[in-house]
């Protein structure tokens, strides 16, 4: 059975369930029941499994989202998401590692309730999913073994440049590094292995992950490119407004009471704070992201 068959089966099952549920609702409605109201009271955010939120993520984007030694998901985005969902009264959160290239489609197909993986909000992606408000604005980084390996001044012409498929880095490279030979990888670990063994000259990824890999291996940050116009957000299926609004409310509360700031400083020590995500009383104190 291929992926399409599975999707079809799932949708037809859902359709069958839906018509069964509709029939029951109509019968109950005839008896004067308020079944529709109690349905939304039991599952106010339209979760696939009521009371439990399933999250599509990636396992190798340290320190945003990654699996620790015991296989547990953690990182800035993960812990912020747990905090935000707890505020919405959802305590059961299950994370699954997926390939980034299929992540938004999986959320759109309702295989998962949410996508959490430093996913930059863009108009392009908004055609597939809806997003919470932004919660993280940073840089895209070109990482190489050493400065002499590539020439940024020549827009990486002739260099073999790794990108993870489906990322903003891929889009940016196609537009801005036309003379580079792009090598697409399913995830960062595969790309970093290729960089370490010399089969690519550089890898293009998110700034904080680049920093983490620099600490782990002997690598160099060649260039940081601002991506503040595409802050990361939580992705939900199109039209799931109840869930999106609950996430927005939780995010606003986590920013206002200093939780966002605490998590940011824990996971991204030394990185500049973004003023608009700080408590209102502190917003003038923060460094601007361009400083
Ligand atoms: O656009 C940035 C945002 O400003 C912040 O720095 C967090 O990362 C971004 O959302 C970009 N992230 C990439 C993307 O959205 C890669 C995500 C990934 O590798 N999972 O395509």
PDB file of C-alpha atoms and ligand atoms in Angstrom:
ATOM      1  CA  UNK A   1       0.000   0.000   0.000  1.00  0.00           C
ATOM      2  CA  UNK A   2       1.558   3.314  -0.946  1.00  0.00           C
ATOM      3  CA  UNK A   3       1.102   6.668   0.787  1.00  0.00           C
ATOM      4  CA  UNK A   4      -1.737   7.690  -1.512  1.00  0.00           C
ATOM      5  CA  UNK A   5      -3.706   4.525  -0.790  1.00  0.00           C
ATOM      6  CA  UNK A   6      -3.253   5.108   2.907  1.00  0.00           C
ATOM      7  CA  UNK A   7      -4.472   8.663   2.578  1.00  0.00           C
ATOM      8  CA  UNK A   8      -7.491   7.555   0.570  1.00  0.00           C
ATOM      9  CA  UNK A   9      -8.330   4.868   3.114  1.00  0.00           C
ATOM     10  CA  UNK A  10      -7.980   7.290   5.938  1.00  0.00           C
ATOM     11  CA  UNK A  11     -10.185   9.865   4.273  1.00  0.00           C
ATOM     12  CA  UNK A  12     -12.849   7.360   3.280  1.00  0.00           C
ATOM     13  CA  UNK A  13     -12.863   5.967   6.825  1.00  0.00           C
ATOM     14  CA  UNK A  14     -13.162   9.479   8.135  1.00  0.00           C
ATOM     15  CA  UNK A  15     -15.965  10.172   5.692  1.00  0.00           C
ATOM     16  CA  UNK A  16     -17.758   7.003   6.815  1.00  0.00           C
ATOM     17  CA  UNK A  17     -17.321   7.949  10.455  1.00  0.00           C
ATOM     18  CA  UNK A  18     -18.520  11.423   9.671  1.00  0.00           C
ATOM     19  CA  UNK A  19     -21.706  10.256   8.022  1.00  0.00           C
ATOM     20  CA  UNK A  20     -22.313   7.793  10.872  1.00  0.00           C
ATOM     21  CA  UNK A  21     -21.767  10.607  13.357  1.00  0.00           C
ATOM     22  CA  UNK A  22     -24.033  12.894  11.363  1.00  0.00           C
ATOM     23  CA  UNK A  23     -26.774  10.244  11.346  1.00  0.00           C
ATOM     24  CA  UNK A  24     -26.473   9.823  15.119  1.00  0.00           C
ATOM     25  CA  UNK A  25     -26.475  13.587  15.609  1.00  0.00           C
ATOM     26  CA  UNK A  26     -29.620  13.914  13.506  1.00  0.00           C
ATOM     27  CA  UNK A  27     -31.359  11.171  15.531  1.00  0.00           C
ATOM     28  CA  UNK A  28     -30.271  12.753  18.795  1.00  0.00           C
ATOM     29  CA  UNK A  29     -31.213  16.200  17.532  1.00  0.00           C
ATOM     30  CA  UNK A  30     -34.671  14.779  16.974  1.00  0.00           C
ATOM     31  CA  UNK A  31     -34.692  13.845  20.666  1.00  0.00           C
ATOM     32  CA  UNK A  32     -33.827  17.412  21.630  1.00  0.00           C
ATOM     33  CA  UNK A  33     -30.171  16.708  22.523  1.00  0.00           C
ATOM     34  CA  UNK A  34     -27.386  19.307  22.275  1.00  0.00           C
ATOM     35  CA  UNK A  35     -24.916  16.762  20.952  1.00  0.00           C
ATOM     36  CA  UNK A  36     -22.956  19.208  18.788  1.00  0.00           C
ATOM     37  CA  UNK A  37     -22.206  21.432  21.753  1.00  0.00           C
ATOM     38  CA  UNK A  38     -21.024  18.554  23.935  1.00  0.00           C
ATOM     39  CA  UNK A  39     -18.796  17.314  21.070  1.00  0.00           C
ATOM     40  CA  UNK A  40     -16.945  20.586  20.938  1.00  0.00           C
ATOM     41  CA  UNK A  41     -16.813  20.695  24.728  1.00  0.00           C
ATOM     42  CA  UNK A  42     -15.089  17.282  24.752  1.00  0.00           C
ATOM     43  CA  UNK A  43     -12.696  18.214  21.960  1.00  0.00           C
ATOM     44  CA  UNK A  44     -12.619  22.019  21.737  1.00  0.00           C
ATOM     45  CA  UNK A  45      -9.492  22.132  19.550  1.00  0.00           C
ATOM     46  CA  UNK A  46     -10.570  19.444  17.076  1.00  0.00           C
ATOM     47  CA  UNK A  47      -7.637  17.180  17.977  1.00  0.00           C
ATOM     48  CA  UNK A  48      -7.197  13.901  16.094  1.00  0.00           C
ATOM     49  CA  UNK A  49      -7.268  12.091  19.461  1.00  0.00           C
ATOM     50  CA  UNK A  50      -9.225  14.186  21.982  1.00  0.00           C
ATOM     51  CA  UNK A  51      -7.146  15.268  24.978  1.00  0.00           C
ATOM     52  CA  UNK A  52      -3.859  14.450  23.268  1.00  0.00           C
ATOM     53  CA  UNK A  53      -1.944  16.626  20.828  1.00  0.00           C
ATOM     54  CA  UNK A  54       0.263  14.945  18.227  1.00  0.00           C
ATOM     55  CA  UNK A  55       3.209  16.906  16.918  1.00  0.00           C
ATOM     56  CA  UNK A  56       5.290  16.406  13.788  1.00  0.00           C
ATOM     57  CA  UNK A  57       8.842  17.542  14.445  1.00  0.00           C
ATOM     58  CA  UNK A  58      12.428  16.775  13.463  1.00  0.00           C
ATOM     59  CA  UNK A  59      14.919  14.968  15.680  1.00  0.00           C
ATOM     60  CA  UNK A  60      18.161  16.658  14.676  1.00  0.00           C
ATOM     61  CA  UNK A  61      17.637  20.408  14.882  1.00  0.00           C
ATOM     62  CA  UNK A  62      19.435  21.029  18.155  1.00  0.00           C
ATOM     63  CA  UNK A  63      18.799  23.289  20.096  1.00  0.00           C
ATOM     64  CA  UNK A  64      15.363  24.037  18.525  1.00  0.00           C
ATOM     65  CA  UNK A  65      13.933  20.512  18.403  1.00  0.00           C
ATOM     66  CA  UNK A  66      15.909  17.306  18.950  1.00  0.00           C
ATOM     67  CA  UNK A  67      15.851  13.969  20.710  1.00  0.00           C
ATOM     68  CA  UNK A  68      18.071  13.656  23.779  1.00  0.00           C
ATOM     69  CA  UNK A  69      20.084  10.571  24.813  1.00  0.00           C
ATOM     70  CA  UNK A  70      16.952   8.874  26.165  1.00  0.00           C
ATOM     71  CA  UNK A  71      15.009   9.514  22.952  1.00  0.00           C
ATOM     72  CA  UNK A  72      12.843  12.293  24.456  1.00  0.00           C
ATOM     73  CA  UNK A  73      12.104  15.372  22.366  1.00  0.00           C
ATOM     74  CA  UNK A  74      13.394  18.615  23.836  1.00  0.00           C
ATOM     75  CA  UNK A  75      14.799  21.989  22.784  1.00  0.00           C
ATOM     76  CA  UNK A  76      13.533  25.569  22.716  1.00  0.00           C
ATOM     77  CA  UNK A  77      10.611  25.054  20.339  1.00  0.00           C
ATOM     78  CA  UNK A  78       9.592  21.811  22.061  1.00  0.00           C
ATOM     79  CA  UNK A  79       9.627  23.238  25.602  1.00  0.00           C
ATOM     80  CA  UNK A  80       7.879  26.439  24.501  1.00  0.00           C
ATOM     81  CA  UNK A  81       5.216  24.333  22.794  1.00  0.00           C
ATOM     82  CA  UNK A  82       4.732  22.181  25.917  1.00  0.00           C
ATOM     83  CA  UNK A  83       4.318  25.346  27.983  1.00  0.00           C
ATOM     84  CA  UNK A  84       1.808  26.822  25.535  1.00  0.00           C
ATOM     85  CA  UNK A  85      -0.316  23.658  25.292  1.00  0.00           C
ATOM     86  CA  UNK A  86      -0.347  23.258  29.095  1.00  0.00           C
ATOM     87  CA  UNK A  87      -1.851  26.755  29.241  1.00  0.00           C
ATOM     88  CA  UNK A  88      -4.574  25.522  26.863  1.00  0.00           C
ATOM     89  CA  UNK A  89      -5.273  22.589  29.199  1.00  0.00           C
ATOM     90  CA  UNK A  90      -3.583  19.946  26.998  1.00  0.00           C
ATOM     91  CA  UNK A  91      -0.975  17.999  28.957  1.00  0.00           C
ATOM     92  CA  UNK A  92      -0.543  14.978  26.756  1.00  0.00           C
ATOM     93  CA  UNK A  93       1.844  15.922  23.944  1.00  0.00           C
ATOM     94  CA  UNK A  94       3.415  13.313  21.657  1.00  0.00           C
ATOM     95  CA  UNK A  95       6.280  14.274  19.341  1.00  0.00           C
ATOM     96  CA  UNK A  96       7.235  12.292  16.238  1.00  0.00           C
ATOM     97  CA  UNK A  97      10.383  12.834  14.177  1.00  0.00           C
ATOM     98  CA  UNK A  98       9.651  13.233  10.450  1.00  0.00           C
ATOM     99  CA  UNK A  99      11.526  14.402   7.366  1.00  0.00           C
ATOM    100  CA  UNK A 100      11.133  18.163   7.092  1.00  0.00           C
ATOM    101  CA  UNK A 101      10.161  17.978   3.408  1.00  0.00           C
ATOM    102  CA  UNK A 102       6.910  16.136   4.225  1.00  0.00           C
ATOM    103  CA  UNK A 103       6.115  17.782   7.537  1.00  0.00           C
ATOM    104  CA  UNK A 104       3.669  20.479   6.444  1.00  0.00           C
ATOM    105  CA  UNK A 105       1.790  18.097   4.138  1.00  0.00           C
ATOM    106  CA  UNK A 106       1.456  15.640   7.050  1.00  0.00           C
ATOM    107  CA  UNK A 107      -0.098  18.394   9.184  1.00  0.00           C
ATOM    108  CA  UNK A 108      -2.343  19.435   6.320  1.00  0.00           C
ATOM    109  CA  UNK A 109      -3.488  15.792   5.844  1.00  0.00           C
ATOM    110  CA  UNK A 110      -4.321  15.634   9.562  1.00  0.00           C
ATOM    111  CA  UNK A 111      -1.790  12.921  10.295  1.00  0.00           C
ATOM    112  CA  UNK A 112      -0.605  15.276  13.065  1.00  0.00           C
ATOM    113  CA  UNK A 113      -2.311  18.115  14.896  1.00  0.00           C
ATOM    114  CA  UNK A 114       0.661  20.490  14.752  1.00  0.00           C
ATOM    115  CA  UNK A 115       4.093  20.972  13.183  1.00  0.00           C
ATOM    116  CA  UNK A 116       6.851  22.274  15.476  1.00  0.00           C
ATOM    117  CA  UNK A 117      10.333  22.563  13.945  1.00  0.00           C
ATOM    118  CA  UNK A 118      11.534  26.178  13.689  1.00  0.00           C
ATOM    119  CA  UNK A 119       9.184  26.486  10.716  1.00  0.00           C
ATOM    120  CA  UNK A 120       9.444  29.964   9.214  1.00  0.00           C
ATOM    121  CA  UNK A 121       6.066  31.548   8.390  1.00  0.00           C
ATOM    122  CA  UNK A 122       5.876  32.371   4.677  1.00  0.00           C
ATOM    123  CA  UNK A 123       3.046  33.120   2.239  1.00  0.00           C
ATOM    124  CA  UNK A 124       4.105  30.068   0.271  1.00  0.00           C
ATOM    125  CA  UNK A 125       3.685  27.731   3.245  1.00  0.00           C
ATOM    126  CA  UNK A 126       0.394  29.414   4.168  1.00  0.00           C
ATOM    127  CA  UNK A 127      -1.059  27.775   1.066  1.00  0.00           C
ATOM    128  CA  UNK A 128      -0.640  24.400   2.827  1.00  0.00           C
ATOM    129  CA  UNK A 129      -1.179  25.175   6.536  1.00  0.00           C
ATOM    130  CA  UNK A 130      -2.203  27.932   8.937  1.00  0.00           C
ATOM    131  CA  UNK A 131       0.312  29.303  11.435  1.00  0.00           C
ATOM    132  CA  UNK A 132       0.258  30.556  15.006  1.00  0.00           C
ATOM    133  CA  UNK A 133       1.817  33.950  15.558  1.00  0.00           C
ATOM    134  CA  UNK A 134       5.603  34.049  15.292  1.00  0.00           C
ATOM    135  CA  UNK A 135       7.742  33.093  18.285  1.00  0.00           C
ATOM    136  CA  UNK A 136      11.336  33.099  17.000  1.00  0.00           C
ATOM    137  CA  UNK A 137      13.247  35.271  14.529  1.00  0.00           C
ATOM    138  CA  UNK A 138      16.852  34.542  13.655  1.00  0.00           C
ATOM    139  CA  UNK A 139      19.451  33.774  11.002  1.00  0.00           C
ATOM    140  CA  UNK A 140      20.196  31.233   8.292  1.00  0.00           C
ATOM    141  CA  UNK A 141      23.859  30.172   8.415  1.00  0.00           C
ATOM    142  CA  UNK A 142      26.366  28.895   5.879  1.00  0.00           C
ATOM    143  CA  UNK A 143      28.634  26.416   7.651  1.00  0.00           C
ATOM    144  CA  UNK A 144      31.921  25.125   6.218  1.00  0.00           C
ATOM    145  CA  UNK A 145      35.009  23.229   7.369  1.00  0.00           C
ATOM    146  CA  UNK A 146      37.010  26.445   7.195  1.00  0.00           C
ATOM    147  CA  UNK A 147      36.803  29.902   5.624  1.00  0.00           C
ATOM    148  CA  UNK A 148      38.965  28.928   2.653  1.00  0.00           C
ATOM    149  CA  UNK A 149      36.622  26.068   1.644  1.00  0.00           C
ATOM    150  CA  UNK A 150      34.105  28.403  -0.029  1.00  0.00           C
ATOM    151  CA  UNK A 151      33.879  31.952  -1.351  1.00  0.00           C
ATOM    152  CA  UNK A 152      30.839  33.786  -0.052  1.00  0.00           C
ATOM    153  CA  UNK A 153      31.831  36.900  -2.013  1.00  0.00           C
ATOM    154  CA  UNK A 154      31.330  34.877  -5.205  1.00  0.00           C
ATOM    155  CA  UNK A 155      27.924  33.660  -3.986  1.00  0.00           C
ATOM    156  CA  UNK A 156      29.428  30.196  -3.330  1.00  0.00           C
ATOM    157  CA  UNK A 157      30.032  29.723  -7.067  1.00  0.00           C
ATOM    158  CA  UNK A 158      31.357  26.232  -7.793  1.00  0.00           C
ATOM    159  CA  UNK A 159      30.867  25.037  -4.199  1.00  0.00           C
ATOM    160  CA  UNK A 160      28.867  21.946  -3.269  1.00  0.00           C
ATOM    161  CA  UNK A 161      26.306  23.354  -0.841  1.00  0.00           C
ATOM    162  CA  UNK A 162      24.096  21.148   1.348  1.00  0.00           C
ATOM    163  CA  UNK A 163      20.517  22.087   2.206  1.00  0.00           C
ATOM    164  CA  UNK A 164      17.731  20.150   3.912  1.00  0.00           C
ATOM    165  CA  UNK A 165      14.944  19.558   1.421  1.00  0.00           C
ATOM    166  CA  UNK A 166      11.975  21.883   1.818  1.00  0.00           C
ATOM    167  CA  UNK A 167      13.725  24.472   3.992  1.00  0.00           C
ATOM    168  CA  UNK A 168      13.935  28.229   3.499  1.00  0.00           C
ATOM    169  CA  UNK A 169      17.656  27.633   3.031  1.00  0.00           C
ATOM    170  CA  UNK A 170      16.880  25.612  -0.099  1.00  0.00           C
ATOM    171  CA  UNK A 171      14.675  28.400  -1.499  1.00  0.00           C
ATOM    172  CA  UNK A 172      17.223  31.073  -0.588  1.00  0.00           C
ATOM    173  CA  UNK A 173      20.081  29.130  -2.187  1.00  0.00           C
ATOM    174  CA  UNK A 174      18.167  28.559  -5.420  1.00  0.00           C
ATOM    175  CA  UNK A 175      17.540  32.311  -5.673  1.00  0.00           C
ATOM    176  CA  UNK A 176      20.796  33.721  -4.367  1.00  0.00           C
ATOM    177  CA  UNK A 177      23.518  31.111  -4.993  1.00  0.00           C
ATOM    178  CA  UNK A 178      22.687  30.081  -8.582  1.00  0.00           C
ATOM    179  CA  UNK A 179      26.272  29.046  -9.317  1.00  0.00           C
ATOM    180  CA  UNK A 180      26.536  26.724  -6.316  1.00  0.00           C
ATOM    181  CA  UNK A 181      25.931  22.988  -6.775  1.00  0.00           C
ATOM    182  CA  UNK A 182      23.048  22.299  -4.392  1.00  0.00           C
ATOM    183  CA  UNK A 183      23.027  18.941  -2.653  1.00  0.00           C
ATOM    184  CA  UNK A 184      19.676  18.156  -1.011  1.00  0.00           C
ATOM    185  CA  UNK A 185      19.552  16.068   2.171  1.00  0.00           C
ATOM    186  CA  UNK A 186      16.597  14.651   4.135  1.00  0.00           C
ATOM    187  CA  UNK A 187      17.974  15.983   7.439  1.00  0.00           C
ATOM    188  CA  UNK A 188      20.850  17.885   9.030  1.00  0.00           C
ATOM    189  CA  UNK A 189      22.702  14.856  10.384  1.00  0.00           C
ATOM    190  CA  UNK A 190      23.106  13.416   6.880  1.00  0.00           C
ATOM    191  CA  UNK A 191      24.358  16.777   5.603  1.00  0.00           C
ATOM    192  CA  UNK A 192      26.823  17.247   8.459  1.00  0.00           C
ATOM    193  CA  UNK A 193      28.243  13.758   7.855  1.00  0.00           C
ATOM    194  CA  UNK A 194      28.737  14.696   4.210  1.00  0.00           C
ATOM    195  CA  UNK A 195      30.432  17.931   5.277  1.00  0.00           C
ATOM    196  CA  UNK A 196      32.729  16.093   7.687  1.00  0.00           C
ATOM    197  CA  UNK A 197      33.732  13.522   5.089  1.00  0.00           C
ATOM    198  CA  UNK A 198      34.269  16.191   2.408  1.00  0.00           C
ATOM    199  CA  UNK A 199      31.540  15.213  -0.058  1.00  0.00           C
ATOM    200  CA  UNK A 200      30.088  18.724   0.273  1.00  0.00           C
ATOM    201  CA  UNK A 201      31.948  22.004   0.879  1.00  0.00           C
ATOM    202  CA  UNK A 202      29.348  23.763   3.034  1.00  0.00           C
ATOM    203  CA  UNK A 203      25.942  23.205   4.640  1.00  0.00           C
ATOM    204  CA  UNK A 204      23.210  25.849   4.925  1.00  0.00           C
ATOM    205  CA  UNK A 205      20.994  25.567   8.024  1.00  0.00           C
ATOM    206  CA  UNK A 206      19.521  27.486  10.961  1.00  0.00           C
ATOM    207  CA  UNK A 207      21.934  29.631  12.970  1.00  0.00           C
ATOM    208  CA  UNK A 208      21.566  28.007  16.401  1.00  0.00           C
ATOM    209  CA  UNK A 209      21.958  24.509  14.944  1.00  0.00           C
ATOM    210  CA  UNK A 210      25.069  25.647  13.094  1.00  0.00           C
ATOM    211  CA  UNK A 211      26.398  26.890  16.428  1.00  0.00           C
ATOM    212  CA  UNK A 212      25.696  23.522  18.041  1.00  0.00           C
ATOM    213  CA  UNK A 213      27.485  21.636  15.236  1.00  0.00           C
ATOM    214  CA  UNK A 214      30.456  24.052  15.486  1.00  0.00           C
ATOM    215  CA  UNK A 215      30.788  23.118  19.152  1.00  0.00           C
ATOM    216  CA  UNK A 216      30.657  19.425  18.277  1.00  0.00           C
ATOM    217  CA  UNK A 217      32.954  19.419  15.220  1.00  0.00           C
ATOM    218  CA  UNK A 218      35.686  21.656  13.934  1.00  0.00           C
ATOM    219  CA  UNK A 219      33.551  23.809  11.616  1.00  0.00           C
ATOM    220  CA  UNK A 220      33.306  27.508  10.722  1.00  0.00           C
ATOM    221  CA  UNK A 221      30.402  29.946  10.446  1.00  0.00           C
ATOM    222  CA  UNK A 222      30.928  31.531   7.009  1.00  0.00           C
ATOM    223  CA  UNK A 223      27.863  33.810   6.911  1.00  0.00           C
ATOM    224  CA  UNK A 224      24.684  34.583   8.921  1.00  0.00           C
ATOM    225  CA  UNK A 225      21.754  35.749   6.789  1.00  0.00           C
ATOM    226  CA  UNK A 226      18.819  37.435   8.605  1.00  0.00           C
ATOM    227  CA  UNK A 227      15.484  35.639   8.294  1.00  0.00           C
ATOM    228  CA  UNK A 228      13.470  37.980  10.510  1.00  0.00           C
ATOM    229  CA  UNK A 229      10.746  38.325   7.868  1.00  0.00           C
ATOM    230  CA  UNK A 230       9.949  34.624   8.336  1.00  0.00           C
ATOM    231  CA  UNK A 231       9.714  34.107  12.109  1.00  0.00           C
ATOM    232  CA  UNK A 232       9.024  30.534  13.196  1.00  0.00           C
ATOM    233  CA  UNK A 233       5.418  29.600  14.043  1.00  0.00           C
ATOM    234  CA  UNK A 234       3.458  26.476  14.963  1.00  0.00           C
ATOM    235  CA  UNK A 235       1.732  24.963  11.901  1.00  0.00           C
ATOM    236  CA  UNK A 236      -1.859  23.674  12.146  1.00  0.00           C
ATOM    237  CA  UNK A 237      -4.265  22.299   9.544  1.00  0.00           C
ATOM    238  CA  UNK A 238      -5.969  24.987   7.513  1.00  0.00           C
ATOM    239  CA  UNK A 239      -9.145  26.173   9.178  1.00  0.00           C
ATOM    240  CA  UNK A 240      -8.376  24.763  12.641  1.00  0.00           C
ATOM    241  CA  UNK A 241      -8.949  28.218  14.105  1.00  0.00           C
ATOM    242  CA  UNK A 242      -9.804  26.998  17.607  1.00  0.00           C
ATOM    243  CA  UNK A 243      -6.405  25.321  18.006  1.00  0.00           C
ATOM    244  CA  UNK A 244      -4.518  28.178  16.332  1.00  0.00           C
ATOM    245  CA  UNK A 245      -6.193  30.754  18.561  1.00  0.00           C
ATOM    246  CA  UNK A 246      -5.475  28.691  21.708  1.00  0.00           C
ATOM    247  CA  UNK A 247      -1.796  28.488  20.687  1.00  0.00           C
ATOM    248  CA  UNK A 248      -1.721  32.245  20.055  1.00  0.00           C
ATOM    249  CA  UNK A 249      -3.234  32.936  23.445  1.00  0.00           C
ATOM    250  CA  UNK A 250      -0.701  30.645  25.137  1.00  0.00           C
ATOM    251  CA  UNK A 251       2.187  32.225  23.231  1.00  0.00           C
ATOM    252  CA  UNK A 252       1.114  35.744  24.216  1.00  0.00           C
ATOM    253  CA  UNK A 253       0.884  34.678  27.880  1.00  0.00           C
ATOM    254  CA  UNK A 254       4.293  32.920  27.756  1.00  0.00           C
ATOM    255  CA  UNK A 255       5.836  36.084  26.299  1.00  0.00           C
ATOM    256  CA  UNK A 256       4.162  38.434  28.761  1.00  0.00           C
ATOM    257  CA  UNK A 257       5.078  36.495  31.939  1.00  0.00           C
ATOM    258  CA  UNK A 258       8.732  36.030  30.958  1.00  0.00           C
ATOM    259  CA  UNK A 259       8.557  32.274  30.191  1.00  0.00           C
ATOM    260  CA  UNK A 260       9.562  32.862  26.558  1.00  0.00           C
ATOM    261  CA  UNK A 261      12.592  34.899  27.695  1.00  0.00           C
ATOM    262  CA  UNK A 262      13.634  32.274  30.241  1.00  0.00           C
ATOM    263  CA  UNK A 263      13.471  29.455  27.674  1.00  0.00           C
ATOM    264  CA  UNK A 264      15.272  31.582  25.068  1.00  0.00           C
ATOM    265  CA  UNK A 265      18.146  32.326  27.442  1.00  0.00           C
ATOM    266  CA  UNK A 266      18.311  28.685  28.510  1.00  0.00           C
ATOM    267  CA  UNK A 267      18.528  27.273  24.963  1.00  0.00           C
ATOM    268  CA  UNK A 268      20.208  30.149  23.069  1.00  0.00           C
ATOM    269  CA  UNK A 269      22.601  31.637  25.642  1.00  0.00           C
ATOM    270  CA  UNK A 270      24.246  34.845  24.422  1.00  0.00           C
ATOM    271  CA  UNK A 271      21.942  35.307  21.415  1.00  0.00           C
ATOM    272  CA  UNK A 272      20.208  38.697  21.034  1.00  0.00           C
ATOM    273  CA  UNK A 273      16.664  38.854  22.428  1.00  0.00           C
ATOM    274  CA  UNK A 274      13.841  39.932  20.116  1.00  0.00           C
ATOM    275  CA  UNK A 275      12.098  42.880  21.868  1.00  0.00           C
ATOM    276  CA  UNK A 276       8.567  42.131  20.660  1.00  0.00           C
ATOM    277  CA  UNK A 277       8.611  38.687  22.335  1.00  0.00           C
ATOM    278  CA  UNK A 278       9.541  40.106  25.755  1.00  0.00           C
ATOM    279  CA  UNK A 279       7.103  41.261  28.484  1.00  0.00           C
ATOM    280  CA  UNK A 280       5.720  44.670  27.455  1.00  0.00           C
ATOM    281  CA  UNK A 281       7.475  46.383  30.370  1.00  0.00           C
ATOM    282  CA  UNK A 282      10.862  45.122  29.084  1.00  0.00           C
ATOM    283  CA  UNK A 283      10.441  45.754  25.385  1.00  0.00           C
ATOM    284  CA  UNK A 284      12.523  48.914  25.294  1.00  0.00           C
ATOM    285  CA  UNK A 285      15.445  47.180  27.057  1.00  0.00           C
ATOM    286  CA  UNK A 286      15.946  44.357  24.563  1.00  0.00           C
ATOM    287  CA  UNK A 287      18.528  44.545  21.802  1.00  0.00           C
ATOM    288  CA  UNK A 288      17.042  44.859  18.343  1.00  0.00           C
ATOM    289  CA  UNK A 289      17.522  41.712  16.268  1.00  0.00           C
ATOM    290  CA  UNK A 290      19.675  43.642  13.811  1.00  0.00           C
ATOM    291  CA  UNK A 291      22.151  44.780  16.462  1.00  0.00           C
TER     292      UNK A 291
HETATM  293  O1  LIG B   1      13.121  31.799   9.370  1.00  0.00           O
HETATM  294  C1  LIG B   1      13.835  31.322  10.496  1.00  0.00           C
HETATM  295  C2  LIG B   1      13.412  32.058  11.770  1.00  0.00           C
HETATM  296  O2  LIG B   1      13.687  33.427  11.650  1.00  0.00           O
HETATM  297  C3  LIG B   1      14.187  31.489  12.977  1.00  0.00           C
HETATM  298  O3  LIG B   1      15.559  31.768  12.830  1.00  0.00           O
HETATM  299  C4  LIG B   1      13.960  29.983  13.071  1.00  0.00           C
HETATM  300  O4  LIG B   1      14.303  29.335  11.808  1.00  0.00           O
HETATM  301  C5  LIG B   1      13.583  29.809  10.674  1.00  0.00           C
HETATM  302  O5  LIG B   1      12.203  29.584  10.870  1.00  0.00           O
HETATM  303  C6  LIG B   1      14.073  29.033   9.465  1.00  0.00           C
HETATM  304  N1  LIG B   1      13.981  27.622   9.623  1.00  0.00           N
HETATM  305  C7  LIG B   1      14.105  26.791   8.425  1.00  0.00           C
HETATM  306  C8  LIG B   1      12.795  26.768   7.645  1.00  0.00           C
HETATM  307  O6  LIG B   1      11.789  27.267   8.165  1.00  0.00           O
HETATM  308  C9  LIG B   1      14.611  25.381   8.684  1.00  0.00           C
HETATM  309  C10 LIG B   1      13.747  24.567   9.605  1.00  0.00           C
HETATM  310  C11 LIG B   1      14.247  23.149   9.757  1.00  0.00           C
HETATM  311  O7  LIG B   1      15.366  22.805   9.350  1.00  0.00           O
HETATM  312  N2  LIG B   1      13.448  22.331  10.401  1.00  0.00           N
HETATM  313  O8  LIG B   1      12.794  26.242   6.535  1.00  0.00           O
END
